[in-house]
Coordinates of N, CA, C and O in Angstrom, one line a residue:
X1 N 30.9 8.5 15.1 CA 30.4 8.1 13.8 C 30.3 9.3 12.9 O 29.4 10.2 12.9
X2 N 31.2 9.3 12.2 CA 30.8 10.3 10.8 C 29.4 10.4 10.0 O 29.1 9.3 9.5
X3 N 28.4 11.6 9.7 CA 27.7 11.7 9.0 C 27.9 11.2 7.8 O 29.0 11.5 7.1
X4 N 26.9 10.5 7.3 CA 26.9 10.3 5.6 C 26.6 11.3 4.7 O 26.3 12.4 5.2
X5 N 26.5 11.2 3.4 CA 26.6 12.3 2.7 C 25.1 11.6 1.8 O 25.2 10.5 1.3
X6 N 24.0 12.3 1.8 CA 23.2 11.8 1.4 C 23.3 11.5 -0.4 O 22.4 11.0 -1.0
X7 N 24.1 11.8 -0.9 CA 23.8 12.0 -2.4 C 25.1 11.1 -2.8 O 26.3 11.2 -2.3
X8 N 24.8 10.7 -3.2 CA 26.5 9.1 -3.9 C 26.8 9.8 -5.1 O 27.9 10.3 -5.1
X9 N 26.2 10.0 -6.1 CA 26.6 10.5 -7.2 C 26.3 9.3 -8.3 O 26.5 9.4 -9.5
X10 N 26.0 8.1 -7.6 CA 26.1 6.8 -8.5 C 24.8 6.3 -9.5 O 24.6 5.4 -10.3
X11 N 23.9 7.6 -8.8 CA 22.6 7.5 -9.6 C 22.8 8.4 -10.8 O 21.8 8.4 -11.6
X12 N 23.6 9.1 -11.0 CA 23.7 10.2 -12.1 C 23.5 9.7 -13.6 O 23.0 10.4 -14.5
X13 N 23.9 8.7 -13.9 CA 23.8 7.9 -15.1 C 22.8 7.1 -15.5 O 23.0 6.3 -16.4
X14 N 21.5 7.2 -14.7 CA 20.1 6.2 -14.7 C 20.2 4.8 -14.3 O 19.5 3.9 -14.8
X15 N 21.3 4.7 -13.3 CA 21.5 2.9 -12.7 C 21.6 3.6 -11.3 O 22.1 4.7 -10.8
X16 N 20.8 2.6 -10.7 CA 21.1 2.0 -9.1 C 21.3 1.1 -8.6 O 21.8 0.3 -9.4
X17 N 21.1 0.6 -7.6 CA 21.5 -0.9 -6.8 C 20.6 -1.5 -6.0 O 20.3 -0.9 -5.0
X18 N 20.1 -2.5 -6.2 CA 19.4 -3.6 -5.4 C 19.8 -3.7 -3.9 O 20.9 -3.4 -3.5
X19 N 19.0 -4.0 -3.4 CA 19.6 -4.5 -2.4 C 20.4 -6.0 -2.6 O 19.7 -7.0 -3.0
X20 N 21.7 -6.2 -2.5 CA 22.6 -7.1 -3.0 C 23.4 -6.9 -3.8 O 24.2 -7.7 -4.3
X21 N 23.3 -5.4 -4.2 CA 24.5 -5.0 -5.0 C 24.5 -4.5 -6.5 O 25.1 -3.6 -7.0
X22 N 23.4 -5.6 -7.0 CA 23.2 -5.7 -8.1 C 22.9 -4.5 -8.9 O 21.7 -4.2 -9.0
X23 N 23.9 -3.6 -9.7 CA 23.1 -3.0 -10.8 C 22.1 -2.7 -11.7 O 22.1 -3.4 -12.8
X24 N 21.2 -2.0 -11.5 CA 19.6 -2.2 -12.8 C 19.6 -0.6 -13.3 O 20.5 0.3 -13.0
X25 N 18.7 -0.5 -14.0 CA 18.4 0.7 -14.8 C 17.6 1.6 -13.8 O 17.6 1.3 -12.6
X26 N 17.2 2.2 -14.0 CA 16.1 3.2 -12.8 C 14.9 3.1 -13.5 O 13.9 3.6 -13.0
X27 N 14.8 2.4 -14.7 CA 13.2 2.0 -15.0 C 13.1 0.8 -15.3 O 12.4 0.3 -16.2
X28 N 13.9 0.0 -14.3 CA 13.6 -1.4 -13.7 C 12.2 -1.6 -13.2 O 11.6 -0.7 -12.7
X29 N 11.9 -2.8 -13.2 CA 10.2 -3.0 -12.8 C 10.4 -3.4 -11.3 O 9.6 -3.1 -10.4
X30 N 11.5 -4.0 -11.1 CA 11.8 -3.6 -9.5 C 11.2 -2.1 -8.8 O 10.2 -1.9 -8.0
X31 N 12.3 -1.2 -9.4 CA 12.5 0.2 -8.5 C 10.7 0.8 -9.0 O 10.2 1.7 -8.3
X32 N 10.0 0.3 -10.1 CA 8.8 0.5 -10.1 C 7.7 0.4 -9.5 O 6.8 1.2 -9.5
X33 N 7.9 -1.2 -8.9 CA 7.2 -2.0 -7.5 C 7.2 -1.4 -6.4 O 6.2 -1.1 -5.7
X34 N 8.5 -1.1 -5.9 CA 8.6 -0.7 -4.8 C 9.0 0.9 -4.3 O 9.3 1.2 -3.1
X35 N 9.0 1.8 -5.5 CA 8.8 3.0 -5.4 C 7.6 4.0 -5.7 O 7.4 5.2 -5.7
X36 N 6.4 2.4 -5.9 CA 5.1 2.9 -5.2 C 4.5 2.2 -4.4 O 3.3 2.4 -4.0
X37 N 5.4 0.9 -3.7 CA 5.0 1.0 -2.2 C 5.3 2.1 -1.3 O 4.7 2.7 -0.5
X38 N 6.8 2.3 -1.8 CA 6.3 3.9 -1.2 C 6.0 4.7 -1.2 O 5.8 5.3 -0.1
X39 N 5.6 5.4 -2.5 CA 4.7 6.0 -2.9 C 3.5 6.1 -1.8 O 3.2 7.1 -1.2
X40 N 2.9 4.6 -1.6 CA 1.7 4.6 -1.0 C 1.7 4.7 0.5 O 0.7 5.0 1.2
X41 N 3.2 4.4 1.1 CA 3.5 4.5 2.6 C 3.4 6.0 2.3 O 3.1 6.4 3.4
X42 N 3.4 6.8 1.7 CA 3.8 8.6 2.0 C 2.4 9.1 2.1 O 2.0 10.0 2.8
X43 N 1.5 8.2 1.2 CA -0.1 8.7 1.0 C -0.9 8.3 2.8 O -1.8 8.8 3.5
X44 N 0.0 7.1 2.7 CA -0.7 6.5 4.0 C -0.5 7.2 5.3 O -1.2 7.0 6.3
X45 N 0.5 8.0 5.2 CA 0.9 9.0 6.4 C 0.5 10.4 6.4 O 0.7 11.2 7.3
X46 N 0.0 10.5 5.2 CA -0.8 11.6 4.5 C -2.0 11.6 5.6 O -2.3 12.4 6.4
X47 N -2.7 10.2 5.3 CA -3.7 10.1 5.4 C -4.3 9.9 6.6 O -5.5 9.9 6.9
X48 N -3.2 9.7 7.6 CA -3.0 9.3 9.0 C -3.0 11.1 9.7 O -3.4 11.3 10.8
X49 N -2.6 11.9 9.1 CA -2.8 13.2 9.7 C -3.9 14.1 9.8 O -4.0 15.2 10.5
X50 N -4.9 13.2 8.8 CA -6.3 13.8 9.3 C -7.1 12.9 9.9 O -8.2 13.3 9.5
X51 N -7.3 11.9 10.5 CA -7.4 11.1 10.9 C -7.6 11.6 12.7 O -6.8 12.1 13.3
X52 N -8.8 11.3 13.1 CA -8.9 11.5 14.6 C -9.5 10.0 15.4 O -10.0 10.0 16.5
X53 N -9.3 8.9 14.7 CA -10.1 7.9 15.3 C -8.6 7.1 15.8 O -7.7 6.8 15.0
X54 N -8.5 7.0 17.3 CA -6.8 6.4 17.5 C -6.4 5.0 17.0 O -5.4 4.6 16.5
X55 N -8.0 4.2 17.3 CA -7.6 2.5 16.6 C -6.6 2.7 15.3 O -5.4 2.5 15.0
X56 N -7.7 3.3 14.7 CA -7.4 3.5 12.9 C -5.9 3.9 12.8 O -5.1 3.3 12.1
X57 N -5.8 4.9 13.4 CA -4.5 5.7 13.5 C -3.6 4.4 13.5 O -2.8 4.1 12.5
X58 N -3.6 3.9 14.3 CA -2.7 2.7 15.0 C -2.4 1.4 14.1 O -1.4 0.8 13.8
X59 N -4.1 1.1 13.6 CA -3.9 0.0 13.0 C -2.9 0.9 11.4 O -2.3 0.1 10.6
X60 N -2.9 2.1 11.2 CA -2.4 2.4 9.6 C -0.7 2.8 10.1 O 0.3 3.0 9.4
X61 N -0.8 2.9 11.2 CA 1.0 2.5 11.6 C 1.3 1.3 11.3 O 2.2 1.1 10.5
X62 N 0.5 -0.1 12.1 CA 0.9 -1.2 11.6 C 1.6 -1.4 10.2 O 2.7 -1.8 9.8
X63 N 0.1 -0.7 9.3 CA 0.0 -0.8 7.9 C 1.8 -0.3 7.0 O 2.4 -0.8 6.1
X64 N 2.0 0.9 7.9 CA 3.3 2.0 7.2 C 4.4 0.9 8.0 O 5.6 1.4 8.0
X65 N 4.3 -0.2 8.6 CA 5.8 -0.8 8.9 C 5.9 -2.1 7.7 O 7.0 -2.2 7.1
X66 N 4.4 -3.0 7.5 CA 4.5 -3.4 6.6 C 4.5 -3.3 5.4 O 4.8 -4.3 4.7
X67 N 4.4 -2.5 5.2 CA 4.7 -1.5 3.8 C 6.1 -1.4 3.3 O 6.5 -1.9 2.3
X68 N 7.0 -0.5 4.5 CA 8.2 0.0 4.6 C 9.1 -1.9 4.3 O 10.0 -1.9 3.6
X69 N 8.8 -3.1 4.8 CA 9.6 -4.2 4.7 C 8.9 -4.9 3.5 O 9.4 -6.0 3.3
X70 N 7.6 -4.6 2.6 CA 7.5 -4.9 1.8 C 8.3 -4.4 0.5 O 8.7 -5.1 -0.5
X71 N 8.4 -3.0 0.8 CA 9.3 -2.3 -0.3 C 10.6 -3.1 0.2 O 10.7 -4.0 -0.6
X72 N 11.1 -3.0 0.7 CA 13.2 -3.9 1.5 C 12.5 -5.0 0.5 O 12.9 -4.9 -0.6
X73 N 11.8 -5.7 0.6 CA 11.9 -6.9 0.2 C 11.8 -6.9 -1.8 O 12.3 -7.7 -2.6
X74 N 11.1 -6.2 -2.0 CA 11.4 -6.6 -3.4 C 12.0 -5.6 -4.0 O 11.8 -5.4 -5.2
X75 N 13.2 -4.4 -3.2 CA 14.6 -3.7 -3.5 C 15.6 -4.9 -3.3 O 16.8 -4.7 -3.4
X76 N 15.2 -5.6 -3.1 CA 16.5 -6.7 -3.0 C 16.1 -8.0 -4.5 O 15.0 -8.2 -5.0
X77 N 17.1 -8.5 -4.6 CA 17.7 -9.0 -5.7 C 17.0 -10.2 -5.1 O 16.6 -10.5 -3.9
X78 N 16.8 -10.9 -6.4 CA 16.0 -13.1 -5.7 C 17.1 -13.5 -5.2 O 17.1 -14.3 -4.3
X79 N 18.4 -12.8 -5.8 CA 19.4 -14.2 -4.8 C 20.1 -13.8 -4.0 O 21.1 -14.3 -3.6
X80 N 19.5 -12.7 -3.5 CA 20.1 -12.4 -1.8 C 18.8 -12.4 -1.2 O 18.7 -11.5 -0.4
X81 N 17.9 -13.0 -1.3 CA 17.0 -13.1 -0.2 C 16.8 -13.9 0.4 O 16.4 -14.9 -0.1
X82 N 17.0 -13.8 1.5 CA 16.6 -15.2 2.8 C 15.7 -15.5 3.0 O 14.7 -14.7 3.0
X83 N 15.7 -16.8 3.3 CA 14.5 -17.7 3.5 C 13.6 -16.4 4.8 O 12.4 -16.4 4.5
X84 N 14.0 -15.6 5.9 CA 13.5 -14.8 7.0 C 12.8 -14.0 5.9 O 11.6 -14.0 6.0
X85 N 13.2 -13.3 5.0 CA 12.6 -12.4 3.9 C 11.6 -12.5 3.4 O 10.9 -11.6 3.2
X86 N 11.3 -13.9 3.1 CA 10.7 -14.6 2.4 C 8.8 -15.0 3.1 O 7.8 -15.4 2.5
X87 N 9.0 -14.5 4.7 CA 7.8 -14.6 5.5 C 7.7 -13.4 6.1 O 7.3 -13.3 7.3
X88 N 8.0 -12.1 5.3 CA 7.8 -10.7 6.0 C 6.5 -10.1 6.2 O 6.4 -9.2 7.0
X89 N 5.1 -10.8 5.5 CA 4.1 -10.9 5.2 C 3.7 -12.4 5.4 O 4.1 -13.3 4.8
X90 N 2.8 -12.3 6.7 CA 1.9 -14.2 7.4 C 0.8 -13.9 6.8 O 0.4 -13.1 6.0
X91 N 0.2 -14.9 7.4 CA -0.8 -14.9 7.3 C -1.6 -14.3 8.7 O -2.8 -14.4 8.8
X92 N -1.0 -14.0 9.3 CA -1.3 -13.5 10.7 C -1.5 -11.4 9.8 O -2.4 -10.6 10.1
X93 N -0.9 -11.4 9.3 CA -0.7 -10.2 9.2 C -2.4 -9.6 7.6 O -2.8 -8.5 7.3
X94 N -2.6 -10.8 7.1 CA -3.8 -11.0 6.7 C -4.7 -10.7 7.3 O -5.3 -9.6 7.2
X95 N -5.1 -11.6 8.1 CA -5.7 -12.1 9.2 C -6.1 -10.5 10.0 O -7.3 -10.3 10.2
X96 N -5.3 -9.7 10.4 CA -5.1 -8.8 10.7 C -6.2 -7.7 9.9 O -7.2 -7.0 10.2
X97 N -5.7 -7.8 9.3 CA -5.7 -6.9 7.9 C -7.9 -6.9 7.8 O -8.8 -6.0 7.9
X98 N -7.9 -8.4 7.5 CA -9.9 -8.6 7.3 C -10.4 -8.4 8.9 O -11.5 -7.7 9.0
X99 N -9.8 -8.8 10.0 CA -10.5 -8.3 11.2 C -10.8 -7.1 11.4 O -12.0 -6.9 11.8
X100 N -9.7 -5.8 11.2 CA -9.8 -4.7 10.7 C -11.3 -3.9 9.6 O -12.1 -3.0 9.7
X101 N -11.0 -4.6 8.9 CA -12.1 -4.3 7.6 C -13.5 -4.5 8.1 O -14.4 -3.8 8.2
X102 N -13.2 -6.1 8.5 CA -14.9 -6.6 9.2 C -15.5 -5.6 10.4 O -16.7 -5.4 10.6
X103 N -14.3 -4.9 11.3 CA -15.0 -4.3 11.8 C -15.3 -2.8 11.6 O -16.1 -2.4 12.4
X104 N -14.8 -1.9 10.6 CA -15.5 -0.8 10.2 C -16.6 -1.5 9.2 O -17.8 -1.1 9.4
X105 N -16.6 -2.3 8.3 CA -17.6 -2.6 7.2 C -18.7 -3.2 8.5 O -19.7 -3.6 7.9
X106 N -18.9 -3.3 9.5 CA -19.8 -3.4 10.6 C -20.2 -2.1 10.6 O -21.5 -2.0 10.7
X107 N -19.8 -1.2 10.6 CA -20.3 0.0 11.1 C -21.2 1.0 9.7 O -21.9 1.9 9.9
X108 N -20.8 0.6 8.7 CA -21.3 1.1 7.5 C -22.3 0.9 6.9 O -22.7 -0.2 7.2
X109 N -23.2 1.8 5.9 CA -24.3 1.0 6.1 C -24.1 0.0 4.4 O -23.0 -0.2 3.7
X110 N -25.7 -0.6 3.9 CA -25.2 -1.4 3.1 C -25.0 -0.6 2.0 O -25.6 0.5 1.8
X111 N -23.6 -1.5 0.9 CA -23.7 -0.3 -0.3 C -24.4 -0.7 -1.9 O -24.0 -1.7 -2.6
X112 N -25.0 0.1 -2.3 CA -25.9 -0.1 -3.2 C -25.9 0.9 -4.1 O -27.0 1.2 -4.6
X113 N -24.8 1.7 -4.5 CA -24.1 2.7 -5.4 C -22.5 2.5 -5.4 O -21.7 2.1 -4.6
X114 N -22.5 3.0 -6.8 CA -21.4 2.8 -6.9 C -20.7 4.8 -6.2 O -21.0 5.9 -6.6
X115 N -19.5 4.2 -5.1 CA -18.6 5.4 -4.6 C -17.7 6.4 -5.5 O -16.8 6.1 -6.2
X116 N -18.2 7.9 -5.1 CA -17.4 8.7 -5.9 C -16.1 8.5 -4.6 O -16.3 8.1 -3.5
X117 N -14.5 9.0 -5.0 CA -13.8 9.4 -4.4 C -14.4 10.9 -3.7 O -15.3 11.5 -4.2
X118 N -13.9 11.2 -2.9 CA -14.3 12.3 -1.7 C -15.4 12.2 -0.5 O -15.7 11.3 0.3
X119 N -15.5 12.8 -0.6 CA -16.7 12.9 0.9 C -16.0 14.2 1.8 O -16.4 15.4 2.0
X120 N -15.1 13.7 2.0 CA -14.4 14.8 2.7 C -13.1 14.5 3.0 O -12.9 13.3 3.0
X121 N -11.9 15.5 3.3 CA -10.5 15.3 3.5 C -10.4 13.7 3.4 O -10.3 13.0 2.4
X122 N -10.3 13.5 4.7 CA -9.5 12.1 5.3 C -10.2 10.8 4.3 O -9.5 9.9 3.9
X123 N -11.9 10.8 3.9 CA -12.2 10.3 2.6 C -11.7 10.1 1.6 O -11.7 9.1 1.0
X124 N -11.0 11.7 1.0 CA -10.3 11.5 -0.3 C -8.7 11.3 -0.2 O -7.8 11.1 -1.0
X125 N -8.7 11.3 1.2 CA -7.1 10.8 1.1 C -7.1 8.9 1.0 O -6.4 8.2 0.3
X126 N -8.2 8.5 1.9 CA -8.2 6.9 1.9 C -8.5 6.8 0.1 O -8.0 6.0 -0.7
X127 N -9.1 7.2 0.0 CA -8.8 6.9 -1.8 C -8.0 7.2 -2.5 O -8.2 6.7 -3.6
X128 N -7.1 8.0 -2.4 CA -6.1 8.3 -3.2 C -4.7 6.8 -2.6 O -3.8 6.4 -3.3
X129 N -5.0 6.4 -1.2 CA -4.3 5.4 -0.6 C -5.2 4.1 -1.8 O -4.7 3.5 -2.7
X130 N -6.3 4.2 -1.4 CA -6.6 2.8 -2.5 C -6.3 2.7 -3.7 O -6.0 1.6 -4.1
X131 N -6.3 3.9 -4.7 CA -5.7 3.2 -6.0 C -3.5 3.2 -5.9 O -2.8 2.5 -6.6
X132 N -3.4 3.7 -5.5 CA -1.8 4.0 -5.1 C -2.0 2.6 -4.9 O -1.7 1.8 -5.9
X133 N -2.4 2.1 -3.8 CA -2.0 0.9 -3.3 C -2.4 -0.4 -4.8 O -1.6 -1.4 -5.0
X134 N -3.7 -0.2 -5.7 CA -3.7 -1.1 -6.5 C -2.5 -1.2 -7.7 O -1.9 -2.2 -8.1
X135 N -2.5 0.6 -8.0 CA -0.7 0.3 -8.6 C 0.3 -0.5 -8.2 O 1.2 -1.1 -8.8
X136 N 0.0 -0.3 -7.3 CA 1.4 -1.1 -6.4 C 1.3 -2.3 -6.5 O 2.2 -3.2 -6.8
X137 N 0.1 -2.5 -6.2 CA -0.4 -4.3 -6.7 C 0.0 -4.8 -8.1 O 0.7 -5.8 -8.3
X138 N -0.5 -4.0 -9.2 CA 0.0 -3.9 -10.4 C 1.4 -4.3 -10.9 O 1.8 -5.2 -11.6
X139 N 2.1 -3.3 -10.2 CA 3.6 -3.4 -10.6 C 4.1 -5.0 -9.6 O 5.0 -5.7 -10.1
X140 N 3.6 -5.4 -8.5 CA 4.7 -6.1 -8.0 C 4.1 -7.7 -8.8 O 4.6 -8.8 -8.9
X141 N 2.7 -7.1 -9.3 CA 2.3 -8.6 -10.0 C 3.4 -8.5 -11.5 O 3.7 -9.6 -12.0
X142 N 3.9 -7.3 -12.2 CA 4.9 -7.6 -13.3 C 6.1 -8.2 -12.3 O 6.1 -9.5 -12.4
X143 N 6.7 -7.7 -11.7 CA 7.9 -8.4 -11.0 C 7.6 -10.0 -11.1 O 8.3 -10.7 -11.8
X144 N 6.4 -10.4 -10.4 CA 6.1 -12.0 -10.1 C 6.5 -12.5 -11.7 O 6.8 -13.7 -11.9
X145 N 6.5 -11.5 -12.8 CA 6.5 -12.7 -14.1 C 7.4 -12.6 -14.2 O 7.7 -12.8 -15.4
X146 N 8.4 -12.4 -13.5 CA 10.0 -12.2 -14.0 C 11.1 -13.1 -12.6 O 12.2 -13.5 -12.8
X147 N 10.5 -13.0 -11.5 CA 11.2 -12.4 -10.7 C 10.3 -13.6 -9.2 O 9.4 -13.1 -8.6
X148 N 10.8 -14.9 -8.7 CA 10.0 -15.2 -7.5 C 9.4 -14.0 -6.8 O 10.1 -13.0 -6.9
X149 N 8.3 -13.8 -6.2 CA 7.5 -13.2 -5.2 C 6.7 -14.0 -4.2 O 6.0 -14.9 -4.5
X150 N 6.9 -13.6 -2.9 CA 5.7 -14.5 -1.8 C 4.6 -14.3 -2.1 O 4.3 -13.1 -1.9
X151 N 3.7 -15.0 -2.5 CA 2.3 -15.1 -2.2 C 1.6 -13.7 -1.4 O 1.0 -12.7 -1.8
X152 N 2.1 -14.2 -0.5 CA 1.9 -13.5 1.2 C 1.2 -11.8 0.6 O 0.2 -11.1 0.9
X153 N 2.8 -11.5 -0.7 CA 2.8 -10.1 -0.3 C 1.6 -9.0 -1.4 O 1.3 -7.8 -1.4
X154 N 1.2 -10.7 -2.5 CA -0.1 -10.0 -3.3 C -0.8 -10.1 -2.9 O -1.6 -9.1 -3.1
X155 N -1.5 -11.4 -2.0 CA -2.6 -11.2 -0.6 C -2.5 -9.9 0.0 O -3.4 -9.1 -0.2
X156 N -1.7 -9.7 0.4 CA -1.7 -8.2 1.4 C -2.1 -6.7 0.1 O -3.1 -6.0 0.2
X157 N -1.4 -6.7 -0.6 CA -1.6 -5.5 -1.6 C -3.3 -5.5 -1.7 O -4.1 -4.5 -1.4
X158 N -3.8 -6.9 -2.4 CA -5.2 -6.9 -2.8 C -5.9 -6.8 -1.5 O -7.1 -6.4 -1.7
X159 N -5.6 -7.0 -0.3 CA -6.5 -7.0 0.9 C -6.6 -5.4 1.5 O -7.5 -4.8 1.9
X160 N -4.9 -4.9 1.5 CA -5.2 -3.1 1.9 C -6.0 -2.5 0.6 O -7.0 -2.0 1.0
X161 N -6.0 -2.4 -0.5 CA -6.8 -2.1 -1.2 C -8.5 -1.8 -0.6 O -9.3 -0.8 -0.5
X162 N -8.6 -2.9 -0.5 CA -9.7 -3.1 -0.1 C -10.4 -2.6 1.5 O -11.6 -2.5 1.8
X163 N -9.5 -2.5 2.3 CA -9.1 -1.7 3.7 C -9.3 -0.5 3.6 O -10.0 0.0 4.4
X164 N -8.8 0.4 2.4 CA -8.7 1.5 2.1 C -10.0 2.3 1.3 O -10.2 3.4 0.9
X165 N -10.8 1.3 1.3 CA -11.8 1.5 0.2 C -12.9 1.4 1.5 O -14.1 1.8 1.4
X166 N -12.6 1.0 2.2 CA -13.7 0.8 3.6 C -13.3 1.8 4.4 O -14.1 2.5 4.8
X167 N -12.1 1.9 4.6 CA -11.8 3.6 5.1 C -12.3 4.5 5.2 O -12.9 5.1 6.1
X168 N -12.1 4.5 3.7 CA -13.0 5.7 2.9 C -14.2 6.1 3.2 O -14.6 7.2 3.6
X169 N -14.7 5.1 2.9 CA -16.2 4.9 3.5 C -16.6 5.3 5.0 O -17.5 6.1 5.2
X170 N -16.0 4.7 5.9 CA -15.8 4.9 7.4 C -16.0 6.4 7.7 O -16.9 7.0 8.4
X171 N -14.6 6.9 6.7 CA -14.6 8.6 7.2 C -16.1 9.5 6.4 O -16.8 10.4 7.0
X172 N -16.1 9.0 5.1 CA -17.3 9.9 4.5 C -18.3 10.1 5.3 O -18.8 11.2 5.4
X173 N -18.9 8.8 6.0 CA -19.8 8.0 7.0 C -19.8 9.3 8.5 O -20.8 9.6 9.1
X174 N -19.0 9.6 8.7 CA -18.7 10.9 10.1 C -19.6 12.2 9.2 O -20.7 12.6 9.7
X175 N -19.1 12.7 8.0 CA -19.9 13.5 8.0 C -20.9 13.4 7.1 O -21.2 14.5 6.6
X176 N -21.3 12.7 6.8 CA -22.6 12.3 6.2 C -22.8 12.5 4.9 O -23.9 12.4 4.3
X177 N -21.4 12.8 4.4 CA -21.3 12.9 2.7 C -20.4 11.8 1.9 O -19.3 11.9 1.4
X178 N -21.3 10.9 2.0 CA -20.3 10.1 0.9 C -21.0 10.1 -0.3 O -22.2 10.1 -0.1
X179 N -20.5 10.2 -1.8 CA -20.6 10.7 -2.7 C -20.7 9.9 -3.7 O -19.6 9.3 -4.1
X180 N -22.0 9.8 -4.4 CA -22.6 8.7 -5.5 C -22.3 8.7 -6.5 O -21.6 9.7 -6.5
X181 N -22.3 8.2 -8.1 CA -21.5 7.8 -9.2 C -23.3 8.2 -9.7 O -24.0 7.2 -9.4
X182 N -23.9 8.9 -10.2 CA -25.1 9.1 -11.1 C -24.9 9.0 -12.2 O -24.1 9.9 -12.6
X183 N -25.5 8.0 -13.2 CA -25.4 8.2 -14.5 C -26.4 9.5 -14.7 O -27.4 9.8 -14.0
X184 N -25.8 10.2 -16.0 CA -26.6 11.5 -16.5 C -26.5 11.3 -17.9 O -27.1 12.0 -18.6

């Protein structure tokens, strides 16, 4: 098998291609959706290397596969997408998602301030993953006004958000600095 040549040359003019073929601009609201889900898969692997707790570790692999077939799915065009496309995100994978949350937000205590970002490393990395991730939400909710979207896959955006924001918390929680919003 011959190596490919990483560079086409066909982006030189500010157009690319869909998955399906289809020609767009490079400030399509498509390549904007899903060039900060990946955006947010890069933060999330970021965020995975300071990370010493293995669950966590594991469950934000799950997270970086779902991610990676979320982006495939809205780089592709509505009319090449198959009905299999169409359930890349269950409700099993929800489901997932709040079991996860319920059980660090068990371990946390109650919260009764509003959270600065930081505490420490792997803290300010899960927050730079939570707002990444609500952009991402943002953009794929413009697509939806233009463009079919599954349900499934704004459930999931709004629910790791919120994963990420318990994270956060989780890690600040190890060393005993999580960091308050004082009005002055």
């Amino acid at each position: 098998m011959e190596k490919s040549t990483i560079y086409t040359k066909t982006g030189d003019k500010g157009k690319t291609s869909l998955v399906g073929g289809k020609r767009v601009d490079k400030t399509h609201i498509r390549l904007d959706a899903y060039g900060t889900v990946d955006e947010l898969n890069s933060f999330v692997g970021l965020l995975v290397c300071g990370l010493m707790d293995t669950e966590l570790k594991d469950f934000l692999l799950y997270v970086q596969n779902k991610l990676f077939v979320v982006g495939s799915y809205l780089a592709t065009e509505a009319e090449a997408q198959s009905e299999k496309s169409a359930v890349i995100i269950t409700e099993k994978d929800i489901e997932a998602l709040e079991t996860m949350m319920d059980k660090i937000d068990a371990e946390l205590p109650k919260l009764t301030r509003f959270i600065l970002p930081g505490g420490s490393e792997s803290a300010a990395r899960a927050h730079i993953c939570r707002t990444v991730c609500r952009r991402a939400e943002r953009n794929v909710y413009r697509v939806a006004e233009e463009y079919p979207i599954h349900e499934m896959i704004l459930i999931f955006l709004n629910r790791l958000s919120d994963f990420f924001f318990l994270t956060a918390r989780f890690e600040s929680q190890k060393t005993g600095k999580e960091m308050y919003w004082e009005q002055k």
